[in-house]
Coordinates of C-alpha atoms in Angstrom, one line a residue:
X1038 CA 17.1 22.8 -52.8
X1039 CA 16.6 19.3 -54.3
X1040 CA 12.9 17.9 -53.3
X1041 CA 14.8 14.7 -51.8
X1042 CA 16.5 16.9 -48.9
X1043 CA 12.9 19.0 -48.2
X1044 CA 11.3 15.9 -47.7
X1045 CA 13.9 14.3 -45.5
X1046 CA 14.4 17.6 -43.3
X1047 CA 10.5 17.8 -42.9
X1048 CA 10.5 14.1 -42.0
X1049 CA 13.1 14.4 -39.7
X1050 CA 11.4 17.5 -37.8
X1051 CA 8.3 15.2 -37.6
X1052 CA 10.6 12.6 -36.1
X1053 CA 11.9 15.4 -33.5
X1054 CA 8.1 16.6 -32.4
X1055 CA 7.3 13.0 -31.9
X1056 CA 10.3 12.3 -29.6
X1057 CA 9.7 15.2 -27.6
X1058 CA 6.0 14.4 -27.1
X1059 CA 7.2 11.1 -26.0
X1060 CA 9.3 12.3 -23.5
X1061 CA 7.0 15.1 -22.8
X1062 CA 4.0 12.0 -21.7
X1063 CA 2.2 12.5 -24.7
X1064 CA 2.6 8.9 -25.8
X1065 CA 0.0 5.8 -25.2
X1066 CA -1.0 5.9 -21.4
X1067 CA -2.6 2.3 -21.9
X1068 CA -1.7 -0.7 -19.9
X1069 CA -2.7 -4.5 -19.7
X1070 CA -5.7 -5.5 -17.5
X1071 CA -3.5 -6.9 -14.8
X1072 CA -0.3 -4.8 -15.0
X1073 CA 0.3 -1.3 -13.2
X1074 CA 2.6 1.7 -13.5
X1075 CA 4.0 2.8 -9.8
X1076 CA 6.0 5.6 -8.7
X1077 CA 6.3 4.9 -5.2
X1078 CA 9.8 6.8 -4.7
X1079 CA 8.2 6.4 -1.0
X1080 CA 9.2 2.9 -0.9
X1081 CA 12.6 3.0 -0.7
X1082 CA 13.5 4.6 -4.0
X1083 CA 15.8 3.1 -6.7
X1084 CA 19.0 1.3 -4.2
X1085 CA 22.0 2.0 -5.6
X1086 CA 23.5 -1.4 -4.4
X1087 CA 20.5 -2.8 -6.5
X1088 CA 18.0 -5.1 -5.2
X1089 CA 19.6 -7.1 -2.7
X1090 CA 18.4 -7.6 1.2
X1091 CA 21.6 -7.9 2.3
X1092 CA 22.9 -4.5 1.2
X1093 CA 19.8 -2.9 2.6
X1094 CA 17.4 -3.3 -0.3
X1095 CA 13.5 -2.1 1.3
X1096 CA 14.5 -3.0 4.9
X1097 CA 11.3 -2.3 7.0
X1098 CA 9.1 -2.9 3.7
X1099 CA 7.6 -5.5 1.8
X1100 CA 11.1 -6.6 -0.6
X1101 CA 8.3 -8.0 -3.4
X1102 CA 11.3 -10.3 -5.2
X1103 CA 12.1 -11.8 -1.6
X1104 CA 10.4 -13.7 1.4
X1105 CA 10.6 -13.0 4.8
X1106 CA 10.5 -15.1 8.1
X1107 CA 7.7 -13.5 9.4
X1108 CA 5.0 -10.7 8.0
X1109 CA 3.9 -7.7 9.9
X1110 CA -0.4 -7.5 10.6
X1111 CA -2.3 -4.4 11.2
X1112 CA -2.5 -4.8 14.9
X1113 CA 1.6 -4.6 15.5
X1114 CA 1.6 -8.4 15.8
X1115 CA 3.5 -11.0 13.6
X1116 CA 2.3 -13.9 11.6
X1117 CA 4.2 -17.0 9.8
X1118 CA 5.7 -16.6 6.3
X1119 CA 8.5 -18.6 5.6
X1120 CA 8.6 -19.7 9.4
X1121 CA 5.9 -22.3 10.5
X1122 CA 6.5 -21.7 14.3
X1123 CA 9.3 -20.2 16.5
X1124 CA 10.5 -20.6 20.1
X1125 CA 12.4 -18.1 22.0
X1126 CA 14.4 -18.4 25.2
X1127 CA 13.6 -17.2 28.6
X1128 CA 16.5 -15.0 28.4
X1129 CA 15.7 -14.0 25.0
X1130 CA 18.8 -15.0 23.6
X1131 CA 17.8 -17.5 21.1
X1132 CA 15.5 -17.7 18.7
X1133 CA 15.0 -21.0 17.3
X1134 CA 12.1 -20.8 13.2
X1135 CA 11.4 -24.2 11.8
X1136 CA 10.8 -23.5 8.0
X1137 CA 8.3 -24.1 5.1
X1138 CA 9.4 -27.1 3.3
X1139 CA 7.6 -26.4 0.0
X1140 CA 9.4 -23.1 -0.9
X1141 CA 11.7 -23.0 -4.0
X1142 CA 13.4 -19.9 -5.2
X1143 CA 13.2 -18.7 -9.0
X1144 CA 15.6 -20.3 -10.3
X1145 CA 14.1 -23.5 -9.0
X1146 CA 16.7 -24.2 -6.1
X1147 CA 14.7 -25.5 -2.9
X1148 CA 15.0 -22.1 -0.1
X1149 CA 16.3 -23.9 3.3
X1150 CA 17.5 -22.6 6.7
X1151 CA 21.5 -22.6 5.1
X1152 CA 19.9 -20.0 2.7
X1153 CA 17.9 -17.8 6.0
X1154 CA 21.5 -18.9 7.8
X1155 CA 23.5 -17.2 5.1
X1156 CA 21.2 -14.4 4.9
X1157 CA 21.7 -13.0 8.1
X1158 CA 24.9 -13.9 8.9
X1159 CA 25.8 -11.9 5.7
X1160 CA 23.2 -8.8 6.6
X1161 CA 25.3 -8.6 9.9
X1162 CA 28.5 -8.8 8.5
X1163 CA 27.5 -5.9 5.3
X1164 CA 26.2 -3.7 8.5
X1165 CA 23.8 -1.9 5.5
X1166 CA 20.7 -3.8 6.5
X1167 CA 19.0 -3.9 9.7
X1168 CA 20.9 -3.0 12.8
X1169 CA 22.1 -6.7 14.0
X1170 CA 24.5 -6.1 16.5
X1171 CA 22.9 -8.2 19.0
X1172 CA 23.2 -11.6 16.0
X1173 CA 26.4 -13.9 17.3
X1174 CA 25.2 -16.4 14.2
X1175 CA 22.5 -17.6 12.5
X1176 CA 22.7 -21.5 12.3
X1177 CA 21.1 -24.4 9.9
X1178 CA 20.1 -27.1 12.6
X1179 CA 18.6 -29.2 9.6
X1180 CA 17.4 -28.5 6.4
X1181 CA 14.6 -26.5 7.7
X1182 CA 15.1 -25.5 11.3
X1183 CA 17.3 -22.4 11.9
X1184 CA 18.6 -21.3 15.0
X1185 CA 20.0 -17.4 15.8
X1186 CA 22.4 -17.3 19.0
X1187 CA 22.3 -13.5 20.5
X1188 CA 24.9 -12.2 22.6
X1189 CA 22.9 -10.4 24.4
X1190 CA 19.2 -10.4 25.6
X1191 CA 17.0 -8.8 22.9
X1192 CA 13.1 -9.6 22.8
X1193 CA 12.9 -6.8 19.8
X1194 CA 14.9 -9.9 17.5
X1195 CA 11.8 -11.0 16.2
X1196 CA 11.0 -7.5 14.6
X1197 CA 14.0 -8.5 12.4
X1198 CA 12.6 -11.9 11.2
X1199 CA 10.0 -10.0 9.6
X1200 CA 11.9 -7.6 7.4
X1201 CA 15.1 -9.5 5.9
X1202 CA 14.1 -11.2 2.3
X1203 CA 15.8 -14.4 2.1
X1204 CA 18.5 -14.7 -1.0
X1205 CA 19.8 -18.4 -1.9
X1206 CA 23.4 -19.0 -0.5
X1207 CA 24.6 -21.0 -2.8
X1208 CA 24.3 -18.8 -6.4
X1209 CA 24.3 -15.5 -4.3
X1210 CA 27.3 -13.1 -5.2
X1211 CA 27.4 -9.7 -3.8
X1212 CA 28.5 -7.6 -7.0
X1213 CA 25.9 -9.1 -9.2
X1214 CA 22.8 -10.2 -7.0
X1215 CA 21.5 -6.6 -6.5
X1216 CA 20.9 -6.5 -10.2
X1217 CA 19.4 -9.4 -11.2
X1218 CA 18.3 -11.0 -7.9
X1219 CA 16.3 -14.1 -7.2
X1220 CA 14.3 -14.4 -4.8
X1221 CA 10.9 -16.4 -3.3
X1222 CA 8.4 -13.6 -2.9
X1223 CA 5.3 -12.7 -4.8
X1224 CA 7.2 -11.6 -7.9
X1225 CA 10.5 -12.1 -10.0
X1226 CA 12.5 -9.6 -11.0
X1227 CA 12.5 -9.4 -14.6
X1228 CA 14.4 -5.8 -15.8
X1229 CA 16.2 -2.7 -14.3
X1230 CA 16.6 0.0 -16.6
X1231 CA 18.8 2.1 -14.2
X1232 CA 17.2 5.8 -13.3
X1233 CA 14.2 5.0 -14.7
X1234 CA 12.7 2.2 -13.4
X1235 CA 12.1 -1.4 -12.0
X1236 CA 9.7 -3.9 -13.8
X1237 CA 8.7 -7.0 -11.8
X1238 CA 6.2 -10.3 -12.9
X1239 CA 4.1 -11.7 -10.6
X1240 CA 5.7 -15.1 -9.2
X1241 CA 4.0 -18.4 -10.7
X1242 CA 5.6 -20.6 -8.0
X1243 CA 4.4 -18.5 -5.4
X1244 CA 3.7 -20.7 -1.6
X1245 CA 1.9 -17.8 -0.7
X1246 CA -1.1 -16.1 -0.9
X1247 CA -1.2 -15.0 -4.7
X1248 CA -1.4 -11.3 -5.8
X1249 CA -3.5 -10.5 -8.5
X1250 CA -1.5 -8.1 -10.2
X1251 CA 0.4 -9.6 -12.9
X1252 CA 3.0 -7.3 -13.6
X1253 CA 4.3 -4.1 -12.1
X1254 CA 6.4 -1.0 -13.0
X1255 CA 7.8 1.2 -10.6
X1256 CA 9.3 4.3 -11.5
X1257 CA 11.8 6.5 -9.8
X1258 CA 10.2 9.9 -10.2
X1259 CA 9.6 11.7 -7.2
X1260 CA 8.3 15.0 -6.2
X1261 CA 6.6 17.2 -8.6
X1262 CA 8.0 14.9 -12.1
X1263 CA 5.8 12.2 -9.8
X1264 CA 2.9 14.5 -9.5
X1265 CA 2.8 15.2 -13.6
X1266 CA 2.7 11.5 -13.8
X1267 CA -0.5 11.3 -12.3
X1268 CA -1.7 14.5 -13.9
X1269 CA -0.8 12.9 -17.5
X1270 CA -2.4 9.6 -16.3
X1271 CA 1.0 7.8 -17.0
X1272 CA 0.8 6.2 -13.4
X1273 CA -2.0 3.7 -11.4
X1274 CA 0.1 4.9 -8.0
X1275 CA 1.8 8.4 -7.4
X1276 CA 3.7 9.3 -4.4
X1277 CA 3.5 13.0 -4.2
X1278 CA 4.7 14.8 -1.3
X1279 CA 2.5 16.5 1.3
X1280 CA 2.6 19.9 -0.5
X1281 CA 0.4 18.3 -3.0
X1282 CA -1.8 16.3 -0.9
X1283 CA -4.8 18.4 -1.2
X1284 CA -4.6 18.3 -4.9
X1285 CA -7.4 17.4 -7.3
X1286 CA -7.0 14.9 -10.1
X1287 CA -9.4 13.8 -12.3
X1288 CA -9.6 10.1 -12.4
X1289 CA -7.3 9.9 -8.9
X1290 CA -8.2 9.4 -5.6
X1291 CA -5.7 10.7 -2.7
X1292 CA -5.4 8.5 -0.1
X1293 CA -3.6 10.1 3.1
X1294 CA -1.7 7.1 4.5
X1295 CA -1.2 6.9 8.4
X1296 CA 2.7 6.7 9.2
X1297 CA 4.8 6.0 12.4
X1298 CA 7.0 8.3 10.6
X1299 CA 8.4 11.5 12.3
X1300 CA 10.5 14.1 11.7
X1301 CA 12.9 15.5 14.3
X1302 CA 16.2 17.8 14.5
X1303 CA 18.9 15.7 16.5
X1304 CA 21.0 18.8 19.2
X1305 CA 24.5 18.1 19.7
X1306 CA 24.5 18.1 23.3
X1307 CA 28.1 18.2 24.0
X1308 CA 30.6 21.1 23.3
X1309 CA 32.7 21.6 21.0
X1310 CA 36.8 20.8 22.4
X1311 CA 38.2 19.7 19.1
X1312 CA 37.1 15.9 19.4
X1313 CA 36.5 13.9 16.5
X1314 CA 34.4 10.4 15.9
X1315 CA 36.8 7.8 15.2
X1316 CA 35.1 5.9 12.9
X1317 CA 35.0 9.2 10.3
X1318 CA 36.7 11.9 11.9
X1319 CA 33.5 13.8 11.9
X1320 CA 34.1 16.8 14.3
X1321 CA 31.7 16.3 17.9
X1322 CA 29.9 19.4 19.6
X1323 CA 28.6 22.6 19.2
X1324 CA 29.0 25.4 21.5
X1325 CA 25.3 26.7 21.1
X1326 CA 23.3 23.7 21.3
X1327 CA 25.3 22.1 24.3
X1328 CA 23.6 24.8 26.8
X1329 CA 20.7 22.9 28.1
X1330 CA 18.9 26.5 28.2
X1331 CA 19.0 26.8 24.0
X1332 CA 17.9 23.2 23.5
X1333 CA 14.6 23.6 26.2
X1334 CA 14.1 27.3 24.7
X1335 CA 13.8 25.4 21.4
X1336 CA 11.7 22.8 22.4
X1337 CA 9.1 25.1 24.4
X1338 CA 9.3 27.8 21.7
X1339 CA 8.8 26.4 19.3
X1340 CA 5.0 26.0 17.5
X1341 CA 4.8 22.5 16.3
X1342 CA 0.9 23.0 15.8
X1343 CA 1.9 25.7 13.1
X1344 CA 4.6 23.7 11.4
X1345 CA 1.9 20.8 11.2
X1346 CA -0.5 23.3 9.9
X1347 CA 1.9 25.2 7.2
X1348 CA 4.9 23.5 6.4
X1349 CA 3.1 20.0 6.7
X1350 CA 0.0 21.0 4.7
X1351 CA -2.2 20.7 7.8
X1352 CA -1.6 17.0 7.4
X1353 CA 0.6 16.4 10.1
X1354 CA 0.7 16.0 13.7
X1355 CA 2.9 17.5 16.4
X1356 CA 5.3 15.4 17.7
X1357 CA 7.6 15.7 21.2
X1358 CA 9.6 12.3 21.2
X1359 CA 9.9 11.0 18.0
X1360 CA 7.7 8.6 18.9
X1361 CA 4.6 8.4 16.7
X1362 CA 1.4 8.2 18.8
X1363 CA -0.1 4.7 17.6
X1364 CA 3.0 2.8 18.8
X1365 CA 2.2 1.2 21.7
X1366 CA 5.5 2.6 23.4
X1367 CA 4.1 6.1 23.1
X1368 CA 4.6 8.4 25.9
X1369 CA 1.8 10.9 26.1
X1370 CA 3.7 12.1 29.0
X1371 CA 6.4 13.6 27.2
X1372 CA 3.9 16.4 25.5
X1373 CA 4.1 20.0 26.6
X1374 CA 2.5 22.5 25.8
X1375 CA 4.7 24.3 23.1
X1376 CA 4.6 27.9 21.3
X1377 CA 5.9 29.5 24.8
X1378 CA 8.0 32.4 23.3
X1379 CA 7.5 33.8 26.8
X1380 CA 9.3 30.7 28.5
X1381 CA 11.7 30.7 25.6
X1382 CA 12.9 34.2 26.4
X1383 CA 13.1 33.7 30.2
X1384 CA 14.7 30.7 30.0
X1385 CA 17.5 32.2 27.7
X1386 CA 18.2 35.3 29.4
X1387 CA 18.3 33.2 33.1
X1388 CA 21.3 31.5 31.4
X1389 CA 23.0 34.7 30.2
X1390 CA 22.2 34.9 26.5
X1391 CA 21.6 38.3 25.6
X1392 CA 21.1 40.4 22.5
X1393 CA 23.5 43.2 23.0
X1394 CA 24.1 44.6 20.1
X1395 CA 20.6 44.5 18.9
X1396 CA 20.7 42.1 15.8
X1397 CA 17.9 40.1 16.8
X1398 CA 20.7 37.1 17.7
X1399 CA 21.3 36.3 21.8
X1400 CA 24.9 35.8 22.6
X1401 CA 26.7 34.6 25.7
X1402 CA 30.6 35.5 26.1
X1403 CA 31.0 35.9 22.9
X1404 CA 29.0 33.3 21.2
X1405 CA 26.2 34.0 18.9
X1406 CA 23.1 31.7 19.9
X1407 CA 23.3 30.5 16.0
X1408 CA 23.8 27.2 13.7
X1409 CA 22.9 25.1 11.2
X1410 CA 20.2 22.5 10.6
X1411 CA 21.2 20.3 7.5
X1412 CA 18.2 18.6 5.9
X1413 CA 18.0 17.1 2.6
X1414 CA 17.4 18.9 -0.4
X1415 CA 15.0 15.9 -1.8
X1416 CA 12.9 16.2 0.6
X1417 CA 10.4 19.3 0.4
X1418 CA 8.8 19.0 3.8
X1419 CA 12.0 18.8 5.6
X1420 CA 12.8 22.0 3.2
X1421 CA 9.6 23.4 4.7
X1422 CA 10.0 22.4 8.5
X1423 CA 13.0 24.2 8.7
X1424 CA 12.7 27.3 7.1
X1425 CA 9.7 27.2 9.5
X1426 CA 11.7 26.6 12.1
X1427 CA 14.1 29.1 11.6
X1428 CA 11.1 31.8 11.6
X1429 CA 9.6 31.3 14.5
X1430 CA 13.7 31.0 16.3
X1431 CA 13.8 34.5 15.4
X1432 CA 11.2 35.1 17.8
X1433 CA 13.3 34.6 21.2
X1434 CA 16.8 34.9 19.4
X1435 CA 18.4 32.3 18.4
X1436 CA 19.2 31.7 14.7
X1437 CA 19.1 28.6 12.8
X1438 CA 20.5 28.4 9.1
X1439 CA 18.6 25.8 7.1
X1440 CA 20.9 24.2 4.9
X1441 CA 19.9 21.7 1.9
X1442 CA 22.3 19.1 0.9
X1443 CA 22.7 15.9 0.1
X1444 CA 23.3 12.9 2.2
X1445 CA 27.2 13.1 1.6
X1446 CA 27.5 16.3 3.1
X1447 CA 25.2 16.0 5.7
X1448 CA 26.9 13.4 7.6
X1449 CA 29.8 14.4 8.4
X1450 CA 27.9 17.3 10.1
X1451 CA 25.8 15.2 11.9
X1452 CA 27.7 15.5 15.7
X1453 CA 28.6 19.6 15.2
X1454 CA 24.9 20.9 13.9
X1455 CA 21.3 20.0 13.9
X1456 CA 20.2 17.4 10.8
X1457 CA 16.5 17.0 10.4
X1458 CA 15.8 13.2 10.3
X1459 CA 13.0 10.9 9.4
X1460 CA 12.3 8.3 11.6
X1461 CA 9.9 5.7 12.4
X1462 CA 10.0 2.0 13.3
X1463 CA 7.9 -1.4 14.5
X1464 CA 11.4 -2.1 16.3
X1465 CA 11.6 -0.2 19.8
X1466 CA 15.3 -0.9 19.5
X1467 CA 16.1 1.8 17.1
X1468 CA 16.0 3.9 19.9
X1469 CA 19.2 2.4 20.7
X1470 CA 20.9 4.2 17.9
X1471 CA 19.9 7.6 18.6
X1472 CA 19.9 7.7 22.4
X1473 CA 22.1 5.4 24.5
X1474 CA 25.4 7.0 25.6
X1475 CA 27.9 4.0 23.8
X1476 CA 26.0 4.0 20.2
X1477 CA 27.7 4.6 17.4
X1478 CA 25.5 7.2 16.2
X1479 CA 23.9 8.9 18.9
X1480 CA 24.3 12.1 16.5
X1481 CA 22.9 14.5 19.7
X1482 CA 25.3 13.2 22.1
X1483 CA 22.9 12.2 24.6
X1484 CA 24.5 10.8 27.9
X1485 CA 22.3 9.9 30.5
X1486 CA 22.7 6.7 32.8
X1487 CA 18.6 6.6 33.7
X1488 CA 18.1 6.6 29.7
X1489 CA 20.6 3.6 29.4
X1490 CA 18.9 2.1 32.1
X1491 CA 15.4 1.6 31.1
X1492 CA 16.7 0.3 27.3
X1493 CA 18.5 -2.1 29.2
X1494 CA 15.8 -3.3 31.2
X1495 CA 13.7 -3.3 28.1
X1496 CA 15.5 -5.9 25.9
X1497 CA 15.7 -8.6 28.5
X1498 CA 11.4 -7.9 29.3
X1499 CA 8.7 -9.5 27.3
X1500 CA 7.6 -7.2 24.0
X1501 CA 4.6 -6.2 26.0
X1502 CA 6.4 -6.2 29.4
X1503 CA 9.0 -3.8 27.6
X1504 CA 7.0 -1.1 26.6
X1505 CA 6.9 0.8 30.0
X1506 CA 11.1 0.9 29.9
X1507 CA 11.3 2.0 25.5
X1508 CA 8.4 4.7 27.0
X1509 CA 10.2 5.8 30.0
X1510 CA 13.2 6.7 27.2
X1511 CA 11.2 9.9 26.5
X1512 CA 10.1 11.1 30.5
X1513 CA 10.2 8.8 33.3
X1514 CA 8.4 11.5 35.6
X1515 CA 12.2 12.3 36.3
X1516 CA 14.5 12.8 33.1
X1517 CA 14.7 11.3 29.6
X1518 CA 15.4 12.9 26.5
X1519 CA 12.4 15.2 25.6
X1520 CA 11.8 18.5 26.1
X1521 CA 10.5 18.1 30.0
X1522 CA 14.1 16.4 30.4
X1523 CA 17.0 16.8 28.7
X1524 CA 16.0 18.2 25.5
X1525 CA 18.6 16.4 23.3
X1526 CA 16.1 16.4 20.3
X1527 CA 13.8 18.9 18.6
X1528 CA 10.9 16.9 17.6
X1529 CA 8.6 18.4 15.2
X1530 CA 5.9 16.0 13.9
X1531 CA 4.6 12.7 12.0
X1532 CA 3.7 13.2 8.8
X1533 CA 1.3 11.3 6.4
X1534 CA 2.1 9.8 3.3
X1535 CA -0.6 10.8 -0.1
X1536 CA -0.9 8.8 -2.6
X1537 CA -3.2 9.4 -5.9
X1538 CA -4.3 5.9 -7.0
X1539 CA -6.2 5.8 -10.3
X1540 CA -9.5 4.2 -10.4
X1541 CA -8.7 1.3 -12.2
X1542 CA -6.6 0.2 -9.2
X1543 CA -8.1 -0.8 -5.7
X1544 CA -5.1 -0.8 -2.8
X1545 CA -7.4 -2.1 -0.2
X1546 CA -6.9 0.8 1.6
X1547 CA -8.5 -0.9 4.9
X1548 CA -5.8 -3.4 5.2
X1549 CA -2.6 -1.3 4.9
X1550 CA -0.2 -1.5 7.5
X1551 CA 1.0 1.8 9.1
X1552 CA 3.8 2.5 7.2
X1553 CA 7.3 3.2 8.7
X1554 CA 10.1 6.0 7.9
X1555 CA 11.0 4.9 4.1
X1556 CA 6.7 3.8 3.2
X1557 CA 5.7 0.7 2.8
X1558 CA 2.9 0.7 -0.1
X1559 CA 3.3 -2.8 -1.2
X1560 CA 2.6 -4.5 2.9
X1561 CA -0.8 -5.2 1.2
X1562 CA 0.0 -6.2 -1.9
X1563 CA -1.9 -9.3 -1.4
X1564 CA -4.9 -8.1 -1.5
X1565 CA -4.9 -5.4 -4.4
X1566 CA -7.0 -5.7 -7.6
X1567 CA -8.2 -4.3 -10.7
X1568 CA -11.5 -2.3 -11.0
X1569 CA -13.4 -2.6 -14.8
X1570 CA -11.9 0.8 -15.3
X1571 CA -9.2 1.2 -17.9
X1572 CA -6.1 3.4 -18.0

């Protein structure tokens, strides 16, 4: 063989080894002094619509390109961003922010109320944002006043202001914003390289309190390609989920985050008669779980202490509501005390389900006390919480058939089996979705006037004064929706968020908010900085 070809076959094998140890992590892991890698799939994840507020971009977390009204503080309270003061109504139906006047987008355009007036009117209209039903219009009184006209009574509104970024309404356009937004927050968008990852500069026109960090990169890796980051030491910030939260890694420190998010398996509590949900067609009901007797046999049955212990990595606690226990709407009231096979047995053989033919699976005329609970297949403690589940069902008879899917396929089962949710909110009013008898969602069904009642009450009550009504949702001493009432949900537990965060990186871990259903790693991304370490 000429020498010419053996040299140019060796060269290109050496070409070929390097690739792969590229793509392998074996290339440089080093990084500037002010810039950081993040794989934060926690925090909302790469948004197929891009990075644009109002087609849901990081609702509920710090949007990092955009501003917000108002910020979220560690005590549940609010303070000014964008806004300088507010007023609200007696009848809480109109909110009135007066603006910052020294804000400019970056692009150099002045931000204004017709830019927070377009916002939400436009979030409201896309529906893919925060739930704002309640919004009639958001109006410009003057350049920097902006007024929002309700149509009903809503003191939870202000828990909006705090989570829309602003975009500017006169260069916005909703096919390209998403992916190359501007925006006023504490960094620019500079690049999206799409399935890979994110890179944002820190903001030099920032009216804010200015970050430190000069530039960061967040990945979408999640799950254990997330956790070889942080092994390789290609990543400052790994999100990891809970299976791996009592790993070791040398040069990392895990940091457990406290969460208001919960996990919880919504019980169609209606049968099934052939309805469908008109906005989808979605078939409504299920035979099994509409007997009052299999939903409480779950919810006593069940051992939520175990699940928190095995399929949550002992880092989770149990959970009867859905609402996570530092929320000042938490219902101690609606705990019971769980694991009661016993009660589970009586209580299904009372209402005439029966294993006669010995399988192990009750049945009442003819129906097997079986169904599904769709979760999603990303997510490997819902994985874990119901294959748990369906273990310990076996116990007293009833069996459940984890299915993983994705989203796609889950929903339209939503209103015929049990789906395994994540939830968590600083807004009572999401409660609204899942429980009262008009929503749209309402995946369980639930129908219960007293339950209507008391969210009724609660939006036209102060915040604080409101509390009492968004508690009595759960157990009112009489009826509500957990497992002492109507049982529509099986709630199973909150979970904590870990996080391995390299030495070279401090996160101020004492002034992180409690972070919602989706995360919210960057609430405090004020007040990280660098150590003298290097990557």
């Amino acid at each position: 063989m000429d020498t010419k070809y053996i040299i140019g076959a060796v060269i290109a094998i050496i070409l070929v080894l390097i690739g792969g140890a590229l793509l392998m992590g074996g290339g440089s892991h080093e990084r500037g002094p002010g810039e950081i890698v993040v794989a934060a799939y926690s925090h909302g994840g790469e948004p197929e619509a891009g990075f644009d507020p109002i087609a849901g971009w990081n609702y509920y977390s710090e949007p990092l390109i955009q501003s917000t009204l108002l910020k979220m503080n560690t005590n549940g309270t609010y303070s000014n961003d964008l806004a300088t003061d507010y007023d609200i109504s007696s009848d809480y139906k109109k909110y009135t922010v007066n603006l910052r006047d020294d804000v400019k987008f970056t692009d150099g355009t002045p931000l204004t109320a017709e830019d927070v007036a377009f916002t939400f009117n436009a979030a409201k209209e896309s529906g893919a944002s925060l739930d704002l039903t309640a919004l009639n219009e958001a109006k410009a009184i003057d350049d920097y006043t902006v007024e929002f006209d309700l149509n009903k009574s809503d003191s939870t509104f202000l828990d909006k202001l705090a989570y829309i970024g602003i975009v500017p309404s006169d260069s916005y356009n909703n096919e390209t914003y998403g992916e190359n937004p501007i925006g006023s927050g504490p960094y620019k968008f500079v690049q999206w390289d799409k399935g890979q990852q994110v890179i944002l500069e820190k903001n030099p026109d920032y009216y804010g309190k200015m970050p430190q960090i000069e530039k960061i990169t967040i990945l979408f890796a999640q799950n254990e390609a997330a956790f070889n980051l942080a092994k390789n030491g290609e990543a400052d910030i790994v999100a990891v989920p809970l299976e791996y939260g009592k790993e070791k890694v040398d040069g990392y420190t895990m940091y457990l985050m406290d969460t208001i998010d919960v996990r919880g398996i919504s019980l169609p509590s209606v049968p099934d008669t052939g309805e469908v949900s008109p906005e989808d067609n979605y078939t409504i009901g299920n035979n099994v779980t509409a007997d009052i007797a299999i939903r409480k046999a779950l919810n006593y049955g069940i051992n939520r202490t175990a699940l928190a212990d095995g399929a949550l990595n002992g880092l989770g606690v149990p959970s009867y509501d859905g609402i996570a226990h530092q929320l000042p709407w938490a219902n101690p009231e609606a705990a019971i005390e769980d694991g009661d096979v016993a009660f589970a047995n009586k209580t299904l053989e009372e209402a005439g389900w029966v294993d006669s033919d010995g399988d192990g699976i009750r049945e009442k005329d003819g129906t097997k006390a079986s169904f599904k609970v769709y979760y999603s297949a990303n997510a490997p403690e819902r994985q874990a919480l119901a294959l748990g589940l369906s273990e310990q069902a076996k116990e007293f008879g009833i069996e459940v058939e984890p299915v993983g899917a994705e989203w796609d396929e889950i929903y339209p089962n939503q209103y015929s089996q049990g789906v395994l949710w994540g939830y968590g909110s600083t807004d009572p009013s999401d409660m609204y979705g899942e429980y009262y008898s008009s929503s749209d969602f309402n995946p369980a069904r639930v129908n219960n006037s007293a339950v209507d009642a008391h969210m009724d009450a609660a939006f036209a009550e102060s915040c604080e004064a409101s509390y009492k009504d968004w508690s009595a949702v759960s157990w009112d001493g009489t009826t509500g929706i957990s497992p002492k009432g109507d049982a529509n949900w099986l709630w199973l537990g909150e979970i904590k968020y870990g996080y391995f965060v390299n030495d070279r990186v401090d996160i101020s871990n004492d002034t992180a908010l409690l972070q919602p259903h989706g995360g919210d790693l960057f609430s405090n991304i004020y007040d990280w900085t660098m150590t003298n370490s290097t990557a």
